[in-house]
Coordinates of C-alpha atoms and ligand atoms in Angstrom, one line a residue:
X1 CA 6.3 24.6 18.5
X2 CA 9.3 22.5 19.9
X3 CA 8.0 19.3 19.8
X4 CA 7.9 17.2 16.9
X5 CA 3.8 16.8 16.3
X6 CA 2.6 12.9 16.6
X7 CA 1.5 11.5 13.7
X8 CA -2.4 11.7 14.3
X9 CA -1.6 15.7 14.6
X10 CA 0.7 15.9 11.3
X11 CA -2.0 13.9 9.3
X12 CA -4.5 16.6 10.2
X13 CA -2.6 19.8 10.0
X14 CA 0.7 19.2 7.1
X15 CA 0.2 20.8 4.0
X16 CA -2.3 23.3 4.6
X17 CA -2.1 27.4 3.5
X18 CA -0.3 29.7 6.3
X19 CA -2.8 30.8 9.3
X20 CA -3.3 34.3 7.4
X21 CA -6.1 36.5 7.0
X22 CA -8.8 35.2 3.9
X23 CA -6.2 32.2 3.5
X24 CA -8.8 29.1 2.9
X25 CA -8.2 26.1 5.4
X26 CA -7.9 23.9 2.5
X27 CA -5.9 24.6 -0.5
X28 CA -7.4 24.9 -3.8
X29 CA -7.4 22.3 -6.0
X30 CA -5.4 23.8 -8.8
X31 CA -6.1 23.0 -12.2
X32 CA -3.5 24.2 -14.3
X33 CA -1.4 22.6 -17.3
X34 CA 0.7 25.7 -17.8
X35 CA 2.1 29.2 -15.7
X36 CA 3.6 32.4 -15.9
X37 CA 6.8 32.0 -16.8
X38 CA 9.9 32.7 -14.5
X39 CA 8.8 31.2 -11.3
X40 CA 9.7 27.8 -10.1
X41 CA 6.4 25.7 -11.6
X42 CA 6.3 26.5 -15.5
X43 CA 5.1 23.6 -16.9
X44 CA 2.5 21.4 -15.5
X45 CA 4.2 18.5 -15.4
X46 CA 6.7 19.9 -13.4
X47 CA 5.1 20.6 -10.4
X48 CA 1.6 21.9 -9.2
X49 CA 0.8 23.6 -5.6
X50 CA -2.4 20.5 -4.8
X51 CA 0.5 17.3 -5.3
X52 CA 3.2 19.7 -3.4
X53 CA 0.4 19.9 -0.5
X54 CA 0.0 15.9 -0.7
X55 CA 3.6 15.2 -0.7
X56 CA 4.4 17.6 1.9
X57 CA 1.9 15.8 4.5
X58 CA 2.9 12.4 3.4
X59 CA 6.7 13.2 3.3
X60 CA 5.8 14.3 7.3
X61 CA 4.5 11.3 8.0
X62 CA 7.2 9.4 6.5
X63 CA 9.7 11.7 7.8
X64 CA 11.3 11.9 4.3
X65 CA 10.5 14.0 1.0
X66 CA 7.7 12.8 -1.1
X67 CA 7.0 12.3 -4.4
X68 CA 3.6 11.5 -6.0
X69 CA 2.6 9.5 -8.8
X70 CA -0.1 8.7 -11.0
X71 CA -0.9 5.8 -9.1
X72 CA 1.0 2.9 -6.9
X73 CA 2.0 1.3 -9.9
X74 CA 3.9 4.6 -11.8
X75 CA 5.7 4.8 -8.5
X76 CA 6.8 0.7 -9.0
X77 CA 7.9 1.4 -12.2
X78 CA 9.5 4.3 -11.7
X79 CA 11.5 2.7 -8.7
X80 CA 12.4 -0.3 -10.6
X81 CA 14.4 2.3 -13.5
X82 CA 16.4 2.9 -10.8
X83 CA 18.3 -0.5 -11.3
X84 CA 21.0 -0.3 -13.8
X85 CA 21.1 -2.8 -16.9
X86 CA 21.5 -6.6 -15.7
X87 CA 21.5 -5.6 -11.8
X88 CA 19.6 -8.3 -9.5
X89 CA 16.4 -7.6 -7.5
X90 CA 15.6 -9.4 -4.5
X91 CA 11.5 -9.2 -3.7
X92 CA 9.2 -11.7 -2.0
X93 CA 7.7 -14.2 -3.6
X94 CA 4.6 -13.1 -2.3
X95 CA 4.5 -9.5 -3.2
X96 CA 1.8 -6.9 -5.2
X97 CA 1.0 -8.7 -8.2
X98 CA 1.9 -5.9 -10.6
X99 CA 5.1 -5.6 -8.6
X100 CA 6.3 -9.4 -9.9
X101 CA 4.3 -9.1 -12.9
X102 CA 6.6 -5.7 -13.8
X103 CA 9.5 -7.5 -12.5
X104 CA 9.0 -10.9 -14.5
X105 CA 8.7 -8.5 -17.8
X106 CA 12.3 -6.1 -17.4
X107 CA 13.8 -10.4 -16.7
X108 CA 11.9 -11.3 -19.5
X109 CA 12.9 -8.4 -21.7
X110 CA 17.0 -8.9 -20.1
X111 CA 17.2 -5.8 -18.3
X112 CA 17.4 -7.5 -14.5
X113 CA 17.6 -10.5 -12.7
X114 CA 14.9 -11.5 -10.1
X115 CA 15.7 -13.6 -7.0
X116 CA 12.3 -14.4 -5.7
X117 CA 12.4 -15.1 -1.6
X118 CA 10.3 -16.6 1.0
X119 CA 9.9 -13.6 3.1
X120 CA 10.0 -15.8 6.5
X121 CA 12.9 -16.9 6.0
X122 CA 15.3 -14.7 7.2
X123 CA 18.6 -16.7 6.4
X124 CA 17.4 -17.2 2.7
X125 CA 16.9 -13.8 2.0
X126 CA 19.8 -12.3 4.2
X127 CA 22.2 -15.0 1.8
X128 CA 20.1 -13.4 -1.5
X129 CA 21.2 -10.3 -1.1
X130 CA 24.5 -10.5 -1.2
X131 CA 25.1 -10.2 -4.8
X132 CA 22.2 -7.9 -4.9
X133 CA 21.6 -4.3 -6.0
X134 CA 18.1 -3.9 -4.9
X135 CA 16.0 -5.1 -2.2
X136 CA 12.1 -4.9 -2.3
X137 CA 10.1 -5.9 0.3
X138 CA 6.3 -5.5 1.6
X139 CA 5.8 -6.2 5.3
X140 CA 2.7 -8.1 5.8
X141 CA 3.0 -9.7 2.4
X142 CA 0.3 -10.0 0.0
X143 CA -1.8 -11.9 0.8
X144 CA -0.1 -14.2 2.6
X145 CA 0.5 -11.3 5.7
X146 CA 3.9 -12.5 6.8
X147 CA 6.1 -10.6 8.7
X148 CA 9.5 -10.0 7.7
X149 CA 12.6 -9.2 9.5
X150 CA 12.7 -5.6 8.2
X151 CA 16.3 -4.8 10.3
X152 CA 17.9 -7.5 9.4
X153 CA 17.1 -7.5 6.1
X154 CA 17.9 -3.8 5.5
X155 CA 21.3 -4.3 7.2
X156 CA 22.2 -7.5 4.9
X157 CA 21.0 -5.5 1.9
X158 CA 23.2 -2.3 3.1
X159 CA 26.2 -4.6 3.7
X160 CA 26.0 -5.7 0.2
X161 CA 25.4 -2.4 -1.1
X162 CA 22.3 -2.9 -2.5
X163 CA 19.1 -0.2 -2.0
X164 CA 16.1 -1.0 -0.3
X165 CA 12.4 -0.2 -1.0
X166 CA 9.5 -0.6 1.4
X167 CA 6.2 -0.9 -0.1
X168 CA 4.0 0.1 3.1
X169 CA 1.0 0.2 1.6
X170 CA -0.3 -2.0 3.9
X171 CA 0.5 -0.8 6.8
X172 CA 1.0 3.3 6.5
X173 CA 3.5 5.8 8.5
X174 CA 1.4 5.3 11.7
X175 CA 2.1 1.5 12.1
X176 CA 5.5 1.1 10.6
X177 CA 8.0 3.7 9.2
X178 CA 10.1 2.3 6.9
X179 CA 13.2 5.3 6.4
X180 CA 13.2 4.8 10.7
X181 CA 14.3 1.0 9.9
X182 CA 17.1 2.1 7.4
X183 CA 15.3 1.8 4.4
X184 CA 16.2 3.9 1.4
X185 CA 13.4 4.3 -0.4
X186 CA 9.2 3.9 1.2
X187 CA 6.8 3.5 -1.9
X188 CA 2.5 3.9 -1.2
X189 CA -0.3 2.4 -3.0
X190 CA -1.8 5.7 -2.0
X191 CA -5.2 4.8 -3.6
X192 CA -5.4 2.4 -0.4
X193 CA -5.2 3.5 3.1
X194 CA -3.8 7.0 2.5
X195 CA -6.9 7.7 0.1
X196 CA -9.0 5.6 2.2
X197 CA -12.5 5.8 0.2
X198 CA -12.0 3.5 -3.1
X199 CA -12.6 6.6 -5.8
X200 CA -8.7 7.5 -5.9
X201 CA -6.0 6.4 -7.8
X202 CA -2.2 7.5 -6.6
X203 CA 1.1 6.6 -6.0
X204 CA 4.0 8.3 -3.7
X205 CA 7.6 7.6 -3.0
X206 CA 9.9 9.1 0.1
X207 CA 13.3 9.0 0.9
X208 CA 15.5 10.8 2.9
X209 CA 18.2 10.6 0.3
X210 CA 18.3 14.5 -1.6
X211 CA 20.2 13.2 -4.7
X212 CA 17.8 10.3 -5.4
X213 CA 14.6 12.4 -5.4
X214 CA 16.0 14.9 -7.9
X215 CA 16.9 11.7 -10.0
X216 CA 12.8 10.8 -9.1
X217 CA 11.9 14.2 -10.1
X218 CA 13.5 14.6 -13.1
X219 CA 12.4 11.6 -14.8
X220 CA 8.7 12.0 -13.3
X221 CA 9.2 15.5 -15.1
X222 CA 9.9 13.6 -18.5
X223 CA 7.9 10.3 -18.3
X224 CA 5.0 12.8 -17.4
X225 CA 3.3 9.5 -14.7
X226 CA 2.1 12.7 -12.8
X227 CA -1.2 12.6 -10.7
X228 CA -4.3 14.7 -11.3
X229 CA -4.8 17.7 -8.7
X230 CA -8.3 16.4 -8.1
X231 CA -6.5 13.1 -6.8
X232 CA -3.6 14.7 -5.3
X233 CA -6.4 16.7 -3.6
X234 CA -9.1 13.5 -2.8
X235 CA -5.9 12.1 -1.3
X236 CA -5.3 14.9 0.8
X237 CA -8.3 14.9 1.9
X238 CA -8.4 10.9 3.2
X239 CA -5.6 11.8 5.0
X240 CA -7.2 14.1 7.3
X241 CA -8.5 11.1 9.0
X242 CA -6.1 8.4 8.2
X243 CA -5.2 8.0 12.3
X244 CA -9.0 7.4 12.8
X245 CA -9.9 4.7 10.0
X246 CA -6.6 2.8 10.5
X247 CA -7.6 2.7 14.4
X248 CA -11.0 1.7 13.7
X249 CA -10.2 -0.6 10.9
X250 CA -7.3 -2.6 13.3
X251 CA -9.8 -3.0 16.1
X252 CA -12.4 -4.6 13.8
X253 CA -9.6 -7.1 11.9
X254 CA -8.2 -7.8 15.1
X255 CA -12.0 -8.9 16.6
X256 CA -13.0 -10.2 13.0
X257 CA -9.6 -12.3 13.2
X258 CA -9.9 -13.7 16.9
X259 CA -14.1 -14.8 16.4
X260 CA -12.7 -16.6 13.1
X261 CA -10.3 -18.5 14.9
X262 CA -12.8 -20.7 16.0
X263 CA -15.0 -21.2 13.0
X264 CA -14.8 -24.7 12.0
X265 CA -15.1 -24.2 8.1
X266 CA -12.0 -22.3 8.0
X267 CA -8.5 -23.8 7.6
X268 CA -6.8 -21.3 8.5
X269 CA -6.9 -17.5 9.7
X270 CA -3.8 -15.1 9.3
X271 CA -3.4 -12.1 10.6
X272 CA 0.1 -10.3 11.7
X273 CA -1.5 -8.4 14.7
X274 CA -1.2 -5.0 13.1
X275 CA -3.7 -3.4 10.4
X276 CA -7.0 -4.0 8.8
X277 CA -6.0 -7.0 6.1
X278 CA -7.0 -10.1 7.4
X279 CA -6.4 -13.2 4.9
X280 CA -9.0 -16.7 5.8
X281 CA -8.3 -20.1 3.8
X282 CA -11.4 -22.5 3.0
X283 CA -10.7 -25.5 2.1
X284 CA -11.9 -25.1 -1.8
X285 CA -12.1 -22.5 -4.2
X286 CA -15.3 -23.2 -5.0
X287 CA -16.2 -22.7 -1.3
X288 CA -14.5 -19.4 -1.0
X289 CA -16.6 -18.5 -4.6
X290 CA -19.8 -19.4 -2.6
X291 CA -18.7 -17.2 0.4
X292 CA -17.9 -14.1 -1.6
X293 CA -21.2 -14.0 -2.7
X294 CA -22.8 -14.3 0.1
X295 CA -22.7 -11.1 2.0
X296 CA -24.7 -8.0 1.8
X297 CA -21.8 -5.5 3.9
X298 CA -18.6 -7.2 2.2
X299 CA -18.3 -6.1 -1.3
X300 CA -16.6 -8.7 -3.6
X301 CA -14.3 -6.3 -5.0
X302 CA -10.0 -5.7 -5.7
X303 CA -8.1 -3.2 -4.1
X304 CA -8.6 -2.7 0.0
X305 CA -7.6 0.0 2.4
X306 CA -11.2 2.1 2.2
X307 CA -13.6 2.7 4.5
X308 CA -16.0 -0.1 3.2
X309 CA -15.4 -3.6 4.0
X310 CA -14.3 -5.9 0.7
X311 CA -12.8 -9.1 0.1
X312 CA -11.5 -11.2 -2.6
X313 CA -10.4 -14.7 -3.6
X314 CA -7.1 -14.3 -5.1
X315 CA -6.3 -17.0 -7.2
X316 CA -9.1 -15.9 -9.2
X317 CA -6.4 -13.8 -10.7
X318 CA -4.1 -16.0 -13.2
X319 CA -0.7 -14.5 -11.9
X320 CA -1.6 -14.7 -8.6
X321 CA 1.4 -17.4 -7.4
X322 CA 0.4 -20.8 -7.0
X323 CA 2.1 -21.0 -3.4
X324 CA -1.5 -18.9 -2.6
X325 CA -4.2 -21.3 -1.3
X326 CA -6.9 -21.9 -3.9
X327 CA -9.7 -21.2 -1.1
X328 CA -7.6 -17.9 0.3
X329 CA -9.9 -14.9 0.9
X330 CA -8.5 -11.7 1.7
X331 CA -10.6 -9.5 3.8
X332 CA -9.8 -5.5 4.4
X333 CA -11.7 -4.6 6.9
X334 CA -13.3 -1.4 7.0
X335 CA -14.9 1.0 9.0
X336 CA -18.3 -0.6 10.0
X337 CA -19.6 -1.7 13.1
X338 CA -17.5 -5.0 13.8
X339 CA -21.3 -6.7 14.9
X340 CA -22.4 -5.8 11.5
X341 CA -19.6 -7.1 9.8
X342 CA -19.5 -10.1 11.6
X343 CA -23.0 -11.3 11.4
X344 CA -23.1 -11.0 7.8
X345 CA -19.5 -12.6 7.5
X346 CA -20.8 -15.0 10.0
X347 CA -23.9 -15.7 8.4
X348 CA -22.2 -16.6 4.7
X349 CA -19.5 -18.4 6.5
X350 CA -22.3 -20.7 7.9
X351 CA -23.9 -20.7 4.4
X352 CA -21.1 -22.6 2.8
X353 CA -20.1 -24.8 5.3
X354 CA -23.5 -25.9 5.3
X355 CA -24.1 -28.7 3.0
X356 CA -26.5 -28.1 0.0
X357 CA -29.5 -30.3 -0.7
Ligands
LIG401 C1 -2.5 -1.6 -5.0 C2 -1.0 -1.8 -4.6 C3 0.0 -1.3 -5.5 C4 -0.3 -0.7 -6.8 O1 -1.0 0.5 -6.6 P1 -2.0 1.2 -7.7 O2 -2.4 2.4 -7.0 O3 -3.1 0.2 -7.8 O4 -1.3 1.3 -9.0 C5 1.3 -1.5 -5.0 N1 1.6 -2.1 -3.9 C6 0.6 -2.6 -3.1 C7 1.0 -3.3 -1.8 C8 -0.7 -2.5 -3.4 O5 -1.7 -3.0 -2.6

């Protein structure tokens, strides 16, 4: 065909077996630690035909070659050896919590230096990365979903020579592509969105740049943070329909987001206007404790991106930054019916702010 597919088409159709006679329209999950020898696989750590059929669809998406990982967090790490002995690291303040809490370990430990930014402020983090050799940014932030200046802040970082990583887990290839902005490097959480279904864990990493993904490659080959086929494949699968649950999901945050607007209990209501994480502040944190469990849909849980609604007071988590609201709750929508969701959200919203006697 000589048009380039649209994204919804590419998410259905990348990485399957040719159209050939007894050729299964899925591929096998292949299960295999070791093969014959003289081929391009050999080992299984090397390679194995259900990740290459993951990273092939993803890398379409992307527009970049893909490499997967055992999970978000291998890929993190495996970015962040990139960085040579005492380079600095630009990243929001507000970023995913294992992200800063890897970080604040290779500072602790001397390897790096961290310059932590307020991702809103362009001018502060255009003037941070001057000295700097990487800059890593997620755009919504977590959980505070603000917005950052992604082409100005990939141009500063180029002028100053320094790489830059998107984490767009948030958002996924069909509502931002970060290698189209001038980023170097896009890194998934592929257990969220991409997976879709909370029984997942993976990680992936694109780039367009050839030389950097055999470096990728050759150390994924040796530090072994590989994924499982049966992931690679679950993934794969939750891909399929990644165009149809990140619709759905955006139409119900974006409903869920304008009806909370107006609810009087609430201090505040954020939400970027793109994607299915929608973050609500009440005033206490024993208010928000109340709320999450309250519901019968939402599910009190970590993680987001699946097909089930869940939410989760942050700062119940120690390392979560204390610029976080103590009463934040940050709700990925899912799925549902948006009535559903709403009159049981509604209904344990009305709950709390109702005083108890
Ligand atoms: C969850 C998450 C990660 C880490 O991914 P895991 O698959 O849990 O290791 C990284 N970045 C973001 C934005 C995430 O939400």
């Amino acid at each position: 065909m000589a048009e380039p597919l649209r994204p919804a088409t590419t998410a259905v159709h990348a990485g399957r077996p040719p159209h050939e006679p007894d050729q299964p329209l899925n591929g096998p999950i292949t299960m295999a630690s070791t093969y014959v020898a003289g081929g391009d696989l050999e080992y299984g750590r090397y390679g194995n035909p259900t990740w290459t059929a993951f990273e092939d669809a993803l890398g379409a998406l992307e527009g970049g070659r893909c490499l997967a990982y055992a999970s978000g967090m291998a890929a993190v790490t495996s970015l962040l050896d990139l960085v040579a002995l005492g380079d600095k690291v630009v990243v929001p303040r507000h970023s995913y919590n294992g992200t800063l809490v890897s970080l604040g370990d290779l500072e602790l430990r001397g390897r790096l230096s961290t310059t932590l930014v307020d991702l809103t402020d362009t001018d502060a983090v255009v003037a941070a990365c001057e000295d700097a050799a990487l800059v890593w940014f997620e755009s919504p932030t977590n959980p505070a979903l603000e917005v950052a200046d992604a082409p100005a802040i990939i141009a500063a970082a180029h002028d100053a020579g320094a790489r830059v990583v998107v984490d767009n887990t948030f958002l996924t290839p069909l509502l931002q592509k970060p290698l189209d902005l001038g980023a170097d490097l896009v890194l998934h959480s592929a257990t969220k969105y991409l997976a879709g279904h909370s029984d997942v864990q993976l990680g992936a990493v694109v780039t367009r740049d050839e030389e950097l993904a055999t470096v990728l490659k050759g150390r994924r080959d040796v530090q072994g943070n590989t994924p499982g086929p049966f992931e690679a494949w679950l993934a794969l699968r939750g891909l399929r329909t990644l165009h149809l649950r990140v619709e759905r999901a955006q139409a119900n945050a974006a409903e869920l987001a304008r009806r909370l607007a107006d609810h009087p209990l609430l201090t505040e209501v954020r939400y970027p206007g793109l994607g299915g994480m929608v973050s609500i502040v009440l005033p206490t944190a024993d208010q928000a404790d109340l709320l999450v469990r309250s519901t019968a849909l939402w599910v009190h849980a970590t993680s987001l991106g699946g097909v089930e609604s869940s939410f989760e007071r942050r700062r119940r988590w120690k390392s979560e930054p204390a610029t976080i609201p103590e009463g934040l709750v940050r709700l990925s929508v899912g799925v549902e019916d948006v009535e559903d969701l709403w009159a049981d959200l509604s209904q344990a919203l009305d709950g709390v702010a109702r005083p108890s006697g």
